[in-house]
Short mmCIF file of N, CA and C in Angstrom, two decimals:
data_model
loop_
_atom_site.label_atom_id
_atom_site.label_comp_id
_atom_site.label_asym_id
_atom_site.label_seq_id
_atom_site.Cartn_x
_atom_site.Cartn_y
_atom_site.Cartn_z
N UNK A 1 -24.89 46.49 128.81
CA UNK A 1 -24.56 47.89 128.66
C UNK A 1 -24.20 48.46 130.03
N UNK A 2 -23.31 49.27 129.79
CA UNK A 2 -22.88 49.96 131.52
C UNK A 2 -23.38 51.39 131.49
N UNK A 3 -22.91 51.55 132.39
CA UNK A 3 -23.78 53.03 133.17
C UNK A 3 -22.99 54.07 132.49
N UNK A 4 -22.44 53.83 131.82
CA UNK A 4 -21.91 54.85 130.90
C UNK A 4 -22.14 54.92 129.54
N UNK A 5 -22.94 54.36 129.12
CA UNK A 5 -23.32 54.70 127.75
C UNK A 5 -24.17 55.79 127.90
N UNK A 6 -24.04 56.76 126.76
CA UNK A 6 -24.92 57.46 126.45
C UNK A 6 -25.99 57.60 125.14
N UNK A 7 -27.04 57.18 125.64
CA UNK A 7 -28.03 57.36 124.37
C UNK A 7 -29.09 58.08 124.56
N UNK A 8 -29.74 58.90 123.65
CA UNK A 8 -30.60 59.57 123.93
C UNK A 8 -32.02 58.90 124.12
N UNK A 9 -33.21 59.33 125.42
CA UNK A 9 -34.27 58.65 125.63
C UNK A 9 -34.62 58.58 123.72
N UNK A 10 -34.74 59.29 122.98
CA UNK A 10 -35.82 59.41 121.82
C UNK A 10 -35.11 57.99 121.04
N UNK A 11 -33.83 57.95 121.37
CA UNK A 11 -33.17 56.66 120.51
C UNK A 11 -33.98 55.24 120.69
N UNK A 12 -34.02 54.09 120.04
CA UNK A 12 -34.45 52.73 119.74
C UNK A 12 -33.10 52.09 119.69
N UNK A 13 -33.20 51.29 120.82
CA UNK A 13 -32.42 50.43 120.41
C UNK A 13 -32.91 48.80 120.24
N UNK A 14 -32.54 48.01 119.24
CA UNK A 14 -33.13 46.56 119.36
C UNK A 14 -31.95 45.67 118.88
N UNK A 15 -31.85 44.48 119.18
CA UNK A 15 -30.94 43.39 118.72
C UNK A 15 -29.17 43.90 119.31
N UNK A 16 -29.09 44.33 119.71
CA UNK A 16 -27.96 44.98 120.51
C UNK A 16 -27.56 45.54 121.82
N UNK A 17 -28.60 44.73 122.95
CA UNK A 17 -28.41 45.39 124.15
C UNK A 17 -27.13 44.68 124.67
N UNK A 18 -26.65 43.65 124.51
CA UNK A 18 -25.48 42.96 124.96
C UNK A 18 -24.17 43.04 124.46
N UNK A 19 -24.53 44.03 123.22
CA UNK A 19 -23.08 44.02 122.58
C UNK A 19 -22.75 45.82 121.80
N UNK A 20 -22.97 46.44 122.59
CA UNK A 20 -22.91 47.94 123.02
C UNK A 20 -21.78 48.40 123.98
N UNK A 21 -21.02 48.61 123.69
CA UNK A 21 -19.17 49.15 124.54
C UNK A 21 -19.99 50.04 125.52
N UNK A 22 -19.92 49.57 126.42
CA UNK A 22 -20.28 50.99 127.84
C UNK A 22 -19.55 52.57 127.41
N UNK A 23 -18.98 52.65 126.93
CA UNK A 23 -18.29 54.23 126.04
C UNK A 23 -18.89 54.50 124.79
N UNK A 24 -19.92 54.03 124.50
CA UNK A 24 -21.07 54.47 123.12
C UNK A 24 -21.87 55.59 123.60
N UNK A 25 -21.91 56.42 121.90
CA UNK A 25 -22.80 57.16 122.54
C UNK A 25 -24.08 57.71 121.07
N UNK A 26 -25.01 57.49 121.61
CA UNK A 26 -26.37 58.02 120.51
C UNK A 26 -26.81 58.50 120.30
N UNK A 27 -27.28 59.15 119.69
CA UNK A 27 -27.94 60.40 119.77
C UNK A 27 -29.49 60.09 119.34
N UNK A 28 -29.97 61.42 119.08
CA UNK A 28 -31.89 61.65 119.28
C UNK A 28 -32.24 60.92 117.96
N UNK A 29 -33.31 59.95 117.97
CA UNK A 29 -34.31 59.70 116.98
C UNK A 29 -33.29 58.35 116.37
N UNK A 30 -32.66 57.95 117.10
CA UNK A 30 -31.53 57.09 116.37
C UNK A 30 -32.13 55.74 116.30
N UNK A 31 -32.08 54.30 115.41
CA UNK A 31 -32.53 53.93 115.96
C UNK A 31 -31.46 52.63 115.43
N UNK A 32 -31.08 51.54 116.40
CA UNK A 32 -29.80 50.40 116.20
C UNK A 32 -30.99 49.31 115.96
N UNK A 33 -30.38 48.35 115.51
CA UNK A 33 -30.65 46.93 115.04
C UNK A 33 -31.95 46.82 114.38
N UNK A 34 -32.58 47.77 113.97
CA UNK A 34 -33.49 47.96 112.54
C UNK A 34 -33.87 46.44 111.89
N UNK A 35 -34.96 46.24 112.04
CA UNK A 35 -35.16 44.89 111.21
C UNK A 35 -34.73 44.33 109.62
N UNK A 36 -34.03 43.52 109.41
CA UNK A 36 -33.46 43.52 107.75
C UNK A 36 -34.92 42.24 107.56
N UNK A 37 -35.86 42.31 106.74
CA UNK A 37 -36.88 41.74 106.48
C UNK A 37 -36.49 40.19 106.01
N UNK A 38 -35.61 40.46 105.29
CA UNK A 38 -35.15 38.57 104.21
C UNK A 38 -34.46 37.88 105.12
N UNK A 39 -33.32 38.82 106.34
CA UNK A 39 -32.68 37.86 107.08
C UNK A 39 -33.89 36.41 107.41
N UNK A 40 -33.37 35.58 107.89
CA UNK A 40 -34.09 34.57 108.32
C UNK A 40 -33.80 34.75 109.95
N UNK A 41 -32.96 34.96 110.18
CA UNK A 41 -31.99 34.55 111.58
C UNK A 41 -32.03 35.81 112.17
N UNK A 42 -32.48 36.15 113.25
CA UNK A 42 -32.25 37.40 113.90
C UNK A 42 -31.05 37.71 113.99
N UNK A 43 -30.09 39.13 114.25
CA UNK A 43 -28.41 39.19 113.95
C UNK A 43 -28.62 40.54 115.39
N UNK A 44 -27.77 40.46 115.84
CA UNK A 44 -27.31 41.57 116.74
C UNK A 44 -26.62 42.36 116.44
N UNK A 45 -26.30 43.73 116.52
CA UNK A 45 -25.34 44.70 116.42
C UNK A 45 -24.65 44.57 117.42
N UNK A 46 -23.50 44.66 116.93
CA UNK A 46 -21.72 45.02 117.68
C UNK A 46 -21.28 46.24 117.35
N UNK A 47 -21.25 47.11 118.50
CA UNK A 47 -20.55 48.68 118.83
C UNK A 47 -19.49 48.75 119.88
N UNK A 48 -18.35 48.31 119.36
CA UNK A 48 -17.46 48.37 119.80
C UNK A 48 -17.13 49.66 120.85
N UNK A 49 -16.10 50.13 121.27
CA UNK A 49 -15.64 51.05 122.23
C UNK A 49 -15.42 52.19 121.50
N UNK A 50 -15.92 53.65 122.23
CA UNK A 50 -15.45 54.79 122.05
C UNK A 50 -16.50 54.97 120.57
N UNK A 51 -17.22 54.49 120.07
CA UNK A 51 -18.49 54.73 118.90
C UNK A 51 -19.44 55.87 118.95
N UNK A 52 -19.18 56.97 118.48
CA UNK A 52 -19.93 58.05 118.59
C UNK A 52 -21.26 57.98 117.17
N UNK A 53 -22.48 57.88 117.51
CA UNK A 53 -23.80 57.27 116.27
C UNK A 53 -24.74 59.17 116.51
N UNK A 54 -24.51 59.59 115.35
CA UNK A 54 -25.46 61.19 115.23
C UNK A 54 -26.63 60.69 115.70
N UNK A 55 -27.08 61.94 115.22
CA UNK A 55 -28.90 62.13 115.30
C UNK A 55 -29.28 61.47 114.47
N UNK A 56 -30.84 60.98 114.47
CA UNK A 56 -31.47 59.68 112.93
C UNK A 56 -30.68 58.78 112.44
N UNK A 57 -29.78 58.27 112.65
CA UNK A 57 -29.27 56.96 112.25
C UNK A 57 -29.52 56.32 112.05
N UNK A 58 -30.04 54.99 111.20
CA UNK A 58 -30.47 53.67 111.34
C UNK A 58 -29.26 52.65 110.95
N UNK A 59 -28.96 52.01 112.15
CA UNK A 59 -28.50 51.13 111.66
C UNK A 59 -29.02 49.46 111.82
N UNK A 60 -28.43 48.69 110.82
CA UNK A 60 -29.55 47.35 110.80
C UNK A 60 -28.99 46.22 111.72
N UNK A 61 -30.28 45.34 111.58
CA UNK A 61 -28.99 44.79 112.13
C UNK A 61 -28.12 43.71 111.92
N UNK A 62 -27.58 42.50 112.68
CA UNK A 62 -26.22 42.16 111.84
C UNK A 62 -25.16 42.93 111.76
N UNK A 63 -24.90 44.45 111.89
CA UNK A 63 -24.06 45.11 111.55
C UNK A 63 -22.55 45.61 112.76
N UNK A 64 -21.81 45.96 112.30
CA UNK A 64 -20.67 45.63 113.28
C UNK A 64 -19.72 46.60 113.05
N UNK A 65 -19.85 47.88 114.24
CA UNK A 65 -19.02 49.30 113.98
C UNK A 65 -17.94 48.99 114.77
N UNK A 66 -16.57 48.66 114.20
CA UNK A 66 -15.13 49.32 115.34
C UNK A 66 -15.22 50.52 116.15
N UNK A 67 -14.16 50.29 116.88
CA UNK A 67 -13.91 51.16 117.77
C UNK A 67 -13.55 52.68 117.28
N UNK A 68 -14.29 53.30 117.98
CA UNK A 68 -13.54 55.06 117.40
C UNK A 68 -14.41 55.06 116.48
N UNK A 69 -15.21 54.66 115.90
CA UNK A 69 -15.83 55.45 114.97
C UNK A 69 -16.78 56.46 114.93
N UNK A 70 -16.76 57.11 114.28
CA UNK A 70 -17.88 57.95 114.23
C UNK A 70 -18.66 57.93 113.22
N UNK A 71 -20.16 57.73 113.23
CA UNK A 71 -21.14 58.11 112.45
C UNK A 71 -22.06 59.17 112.81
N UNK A 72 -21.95 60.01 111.93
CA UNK A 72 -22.91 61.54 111.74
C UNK A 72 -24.05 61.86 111.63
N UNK A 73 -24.57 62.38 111.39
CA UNK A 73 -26.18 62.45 111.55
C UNK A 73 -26.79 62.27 110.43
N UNK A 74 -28.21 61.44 110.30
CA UNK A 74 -28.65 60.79 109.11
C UNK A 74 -27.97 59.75 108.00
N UNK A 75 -27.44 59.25 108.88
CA UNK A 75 -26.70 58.22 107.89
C UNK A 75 -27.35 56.71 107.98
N UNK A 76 -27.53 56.06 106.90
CA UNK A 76 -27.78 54.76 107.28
C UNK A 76 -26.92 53.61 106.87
N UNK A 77 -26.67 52.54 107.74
CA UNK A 77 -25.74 51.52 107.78
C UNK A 77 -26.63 50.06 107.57
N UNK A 78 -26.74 49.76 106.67
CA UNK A 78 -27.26 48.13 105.92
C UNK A 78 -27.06 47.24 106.85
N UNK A 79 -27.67 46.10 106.59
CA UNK A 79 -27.52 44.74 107.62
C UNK A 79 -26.07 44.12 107.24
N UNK A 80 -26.04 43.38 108.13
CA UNK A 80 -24.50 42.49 108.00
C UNK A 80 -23.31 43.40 107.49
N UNK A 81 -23.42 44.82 107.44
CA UNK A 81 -22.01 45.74 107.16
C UNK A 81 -21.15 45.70 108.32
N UNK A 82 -20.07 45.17 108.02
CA UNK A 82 -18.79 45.79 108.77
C UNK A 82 -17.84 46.98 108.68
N UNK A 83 -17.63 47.96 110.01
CA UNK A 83 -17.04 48.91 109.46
C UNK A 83 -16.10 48.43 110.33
N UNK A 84 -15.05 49.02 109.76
CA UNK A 84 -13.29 48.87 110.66
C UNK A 84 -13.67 50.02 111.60
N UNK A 85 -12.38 50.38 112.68
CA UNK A 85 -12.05 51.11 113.68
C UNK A 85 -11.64 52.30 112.93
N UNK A 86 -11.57 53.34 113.85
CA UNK A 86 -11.33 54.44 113.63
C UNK A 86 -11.54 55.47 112.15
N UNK A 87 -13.15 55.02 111.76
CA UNK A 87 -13.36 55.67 110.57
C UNK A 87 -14.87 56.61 111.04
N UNK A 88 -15.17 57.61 110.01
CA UNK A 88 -15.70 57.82 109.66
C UNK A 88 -16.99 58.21 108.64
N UNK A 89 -18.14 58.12 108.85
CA UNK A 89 -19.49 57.89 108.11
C UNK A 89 -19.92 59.76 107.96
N UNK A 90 -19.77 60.38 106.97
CA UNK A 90 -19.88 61.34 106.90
C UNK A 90 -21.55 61.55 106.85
N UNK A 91 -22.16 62.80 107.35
CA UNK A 91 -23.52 63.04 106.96
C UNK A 91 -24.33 62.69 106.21
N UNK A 92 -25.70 61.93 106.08
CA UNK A 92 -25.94 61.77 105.22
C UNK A 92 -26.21 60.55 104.74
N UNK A 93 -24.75 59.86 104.69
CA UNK A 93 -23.99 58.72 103.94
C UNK A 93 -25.48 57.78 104.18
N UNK A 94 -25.32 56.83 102.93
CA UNK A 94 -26.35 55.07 103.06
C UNK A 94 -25.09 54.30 102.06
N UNK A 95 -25.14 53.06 103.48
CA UNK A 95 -23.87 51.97 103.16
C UNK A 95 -25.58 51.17 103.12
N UNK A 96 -25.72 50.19 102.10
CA UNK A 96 -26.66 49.54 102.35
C UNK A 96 -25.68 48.14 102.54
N UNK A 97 -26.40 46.62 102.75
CA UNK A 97 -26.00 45.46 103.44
C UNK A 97 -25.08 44.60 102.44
N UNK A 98 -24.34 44.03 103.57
CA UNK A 98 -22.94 42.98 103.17
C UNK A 98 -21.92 43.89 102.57
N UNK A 99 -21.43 45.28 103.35
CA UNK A 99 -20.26 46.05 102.65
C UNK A 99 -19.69 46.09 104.07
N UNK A 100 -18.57 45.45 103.33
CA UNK A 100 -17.09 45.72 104.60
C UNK A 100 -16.17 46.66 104.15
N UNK A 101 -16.26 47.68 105.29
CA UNK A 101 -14.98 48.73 105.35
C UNK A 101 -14.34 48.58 106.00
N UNK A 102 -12.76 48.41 105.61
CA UNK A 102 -11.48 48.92 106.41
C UNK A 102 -11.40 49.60 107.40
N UNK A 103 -10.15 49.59 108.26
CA UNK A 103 -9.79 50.73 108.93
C UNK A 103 -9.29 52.16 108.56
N UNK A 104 -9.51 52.98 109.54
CA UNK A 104 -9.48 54.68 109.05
C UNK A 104 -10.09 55.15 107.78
N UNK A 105 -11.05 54.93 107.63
CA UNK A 105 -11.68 55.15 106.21
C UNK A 105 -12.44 56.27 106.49
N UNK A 106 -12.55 56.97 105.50
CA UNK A 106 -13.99 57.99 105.82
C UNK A 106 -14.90 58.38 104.02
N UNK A 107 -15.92 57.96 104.79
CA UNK A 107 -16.94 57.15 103.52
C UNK A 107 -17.91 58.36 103.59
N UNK A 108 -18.18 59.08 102.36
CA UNK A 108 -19.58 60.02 102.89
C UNK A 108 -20.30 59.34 101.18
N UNK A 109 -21.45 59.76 100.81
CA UNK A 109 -22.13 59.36 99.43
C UNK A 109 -22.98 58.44 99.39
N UNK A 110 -22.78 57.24 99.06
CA UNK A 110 -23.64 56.21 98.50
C UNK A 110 -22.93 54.78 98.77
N UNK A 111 -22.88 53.96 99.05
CA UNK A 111 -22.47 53.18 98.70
C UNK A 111 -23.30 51.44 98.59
N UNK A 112 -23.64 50.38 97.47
CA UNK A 112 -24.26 49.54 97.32
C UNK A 112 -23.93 48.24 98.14
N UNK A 113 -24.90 47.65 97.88
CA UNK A 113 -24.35 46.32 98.53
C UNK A 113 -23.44 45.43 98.11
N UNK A 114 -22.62 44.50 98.98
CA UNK A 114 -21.56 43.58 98.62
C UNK A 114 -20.43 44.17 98.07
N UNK A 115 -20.08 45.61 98.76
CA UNK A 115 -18.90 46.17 98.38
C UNK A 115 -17.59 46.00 99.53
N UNK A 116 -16.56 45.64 99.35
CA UNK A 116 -15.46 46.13 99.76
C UNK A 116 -14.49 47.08 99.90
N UNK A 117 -14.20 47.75 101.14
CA UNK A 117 -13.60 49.06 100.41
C UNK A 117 -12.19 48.66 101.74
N UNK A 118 -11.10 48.96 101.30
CA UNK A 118 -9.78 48.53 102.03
C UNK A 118 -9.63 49.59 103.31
N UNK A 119 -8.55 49.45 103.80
CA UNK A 119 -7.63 50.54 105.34
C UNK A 119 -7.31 51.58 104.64
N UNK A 120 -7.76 52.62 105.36
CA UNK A 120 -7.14 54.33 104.79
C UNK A 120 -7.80 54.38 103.59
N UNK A 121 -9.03 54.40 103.36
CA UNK A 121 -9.55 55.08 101.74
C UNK A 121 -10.41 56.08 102.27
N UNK A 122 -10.85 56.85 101.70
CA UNK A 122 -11.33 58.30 101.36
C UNK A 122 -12.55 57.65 100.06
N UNK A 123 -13.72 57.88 100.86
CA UNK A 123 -14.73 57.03 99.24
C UNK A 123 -16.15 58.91 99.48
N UNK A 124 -16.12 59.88 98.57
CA UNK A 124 -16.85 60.31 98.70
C UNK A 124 -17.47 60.05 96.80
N UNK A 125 -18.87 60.92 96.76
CA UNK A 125 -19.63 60.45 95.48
C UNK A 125 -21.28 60.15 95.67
N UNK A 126 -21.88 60.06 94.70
CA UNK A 126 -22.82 59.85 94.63
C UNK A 126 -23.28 57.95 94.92
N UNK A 127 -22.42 57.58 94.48
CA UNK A 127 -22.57 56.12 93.97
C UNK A 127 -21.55 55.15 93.64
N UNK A 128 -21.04 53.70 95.00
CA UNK A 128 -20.06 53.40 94.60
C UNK A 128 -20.89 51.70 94.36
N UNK A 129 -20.43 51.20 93.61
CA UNK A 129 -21.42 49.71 93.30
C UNK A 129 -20.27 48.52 93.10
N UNK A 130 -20.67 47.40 93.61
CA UNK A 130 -19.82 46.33 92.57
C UNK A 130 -20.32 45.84 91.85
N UNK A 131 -19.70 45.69 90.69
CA UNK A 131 -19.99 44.91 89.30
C UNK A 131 -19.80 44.05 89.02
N UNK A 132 -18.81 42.87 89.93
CA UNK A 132 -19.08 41.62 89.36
C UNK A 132 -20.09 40.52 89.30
N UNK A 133 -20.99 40.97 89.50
CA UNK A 133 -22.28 40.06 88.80
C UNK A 133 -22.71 40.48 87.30
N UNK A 134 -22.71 41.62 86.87
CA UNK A 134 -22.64 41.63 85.57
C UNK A 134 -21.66 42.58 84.80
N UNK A 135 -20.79 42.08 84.65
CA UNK A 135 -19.37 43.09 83.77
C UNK A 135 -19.92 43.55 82.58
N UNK A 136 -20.06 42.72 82.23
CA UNK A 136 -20.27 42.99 80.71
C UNK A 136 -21.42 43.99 80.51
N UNK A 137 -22.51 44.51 81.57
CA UNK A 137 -23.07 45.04 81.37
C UNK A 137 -22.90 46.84 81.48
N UNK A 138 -21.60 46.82 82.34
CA UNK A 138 -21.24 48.41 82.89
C UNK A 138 -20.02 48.57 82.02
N UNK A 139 -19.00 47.41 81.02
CA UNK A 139 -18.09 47.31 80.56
C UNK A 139 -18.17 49.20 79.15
N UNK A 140 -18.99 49.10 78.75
CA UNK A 140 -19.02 50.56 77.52
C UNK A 140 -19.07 52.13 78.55
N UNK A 141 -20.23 51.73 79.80
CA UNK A 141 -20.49 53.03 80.35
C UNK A 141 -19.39 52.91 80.96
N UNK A 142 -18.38 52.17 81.53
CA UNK A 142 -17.42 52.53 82.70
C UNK A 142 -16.12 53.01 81.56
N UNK A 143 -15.74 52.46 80.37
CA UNK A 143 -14.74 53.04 79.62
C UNK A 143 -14.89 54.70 78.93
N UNK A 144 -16.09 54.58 78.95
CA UNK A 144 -17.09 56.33 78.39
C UNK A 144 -16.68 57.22 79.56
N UNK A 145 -17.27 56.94 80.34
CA UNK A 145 -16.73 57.56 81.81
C UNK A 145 -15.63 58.18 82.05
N UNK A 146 -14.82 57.21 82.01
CA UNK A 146 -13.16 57.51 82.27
C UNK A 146 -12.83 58.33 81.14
N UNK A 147 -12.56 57.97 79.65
CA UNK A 147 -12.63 58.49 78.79
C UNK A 147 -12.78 60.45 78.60
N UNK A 148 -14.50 60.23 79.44
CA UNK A 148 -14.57 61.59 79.29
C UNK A 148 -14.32 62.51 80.08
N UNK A 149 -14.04 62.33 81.92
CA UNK A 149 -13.84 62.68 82.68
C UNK A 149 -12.39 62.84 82.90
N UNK A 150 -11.69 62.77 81.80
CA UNK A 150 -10.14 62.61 81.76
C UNK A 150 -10.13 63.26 80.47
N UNK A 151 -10.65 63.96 80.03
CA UNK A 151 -10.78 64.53 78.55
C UNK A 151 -10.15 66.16 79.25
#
């Protein structure tokens, strides 16, 4: 880390002192590389350049923010998530582990594990999930849904 990062004393940082962009910056009560309990393998966080992380953050670790991003205050970021460059984590937001986001994205809501979300999407909501482990089981509520929300 270089003499230019900024993090606040109240911040924690763990599993990421070597791979922190000297142009990061953290804020109060924050805390990086958060223990993921099942990993087996300890994982480091990667914070690329120009990464602005709010107040209370947790992020886990394994996890790997591009450049330019910004995350907001109270948000939490899952183990092994990748976010692309130049996006945004709106207030709030919980990406829980193994979800890769694109570039320029800006994600506020919910989002589950083992999701993919592409370059340039806009994901706000309560709740975004993937379903292919069981189709057949969301197959009636996801056609009801549409159905009625298009009514």
């Amino acid at each position: 880390m270089g003499q230019s990062v900024k993090i606040s004393p109240s911040a924690i940082i763990y599993r990421a002192k070597k791979s922190i962009h000297r142009s990061v910056q953290v804020g109060e009560s924050s805390i990086i590389g958060k223990n993921a309990t099942y990993l087996k393998k300890r994982q480091e966080v990667e914070i690329k350049k120009g990464v602005v992380i709010g107040s209370h953050v947790i992020i886990y670790e394994g996890a790997k923010i591009g450049s330019g991003t910004q995350v907001e205050d109270f948000c939490r970021i899952g183990e092994k998530t990748k976010i692309g460059k130049n996006c945004r984590v709106i207030y709030g937001a919980k990406i829980f582990g193994d979800v890769t986001i694109g570039d320029n994205c800006i994600i506020g809501g919910f989002i589950c594990e083992d999701v993919s979300i592409g370059n340039n999407c806009r994901i706000f909501g309560e709740l975004v999930h993937n379903h292919k482990i069981h189709p057949e089981t969301f197959q009636d509520r996801k056609s009801t849904r549409l159905n009625s929300s298009h009514a």
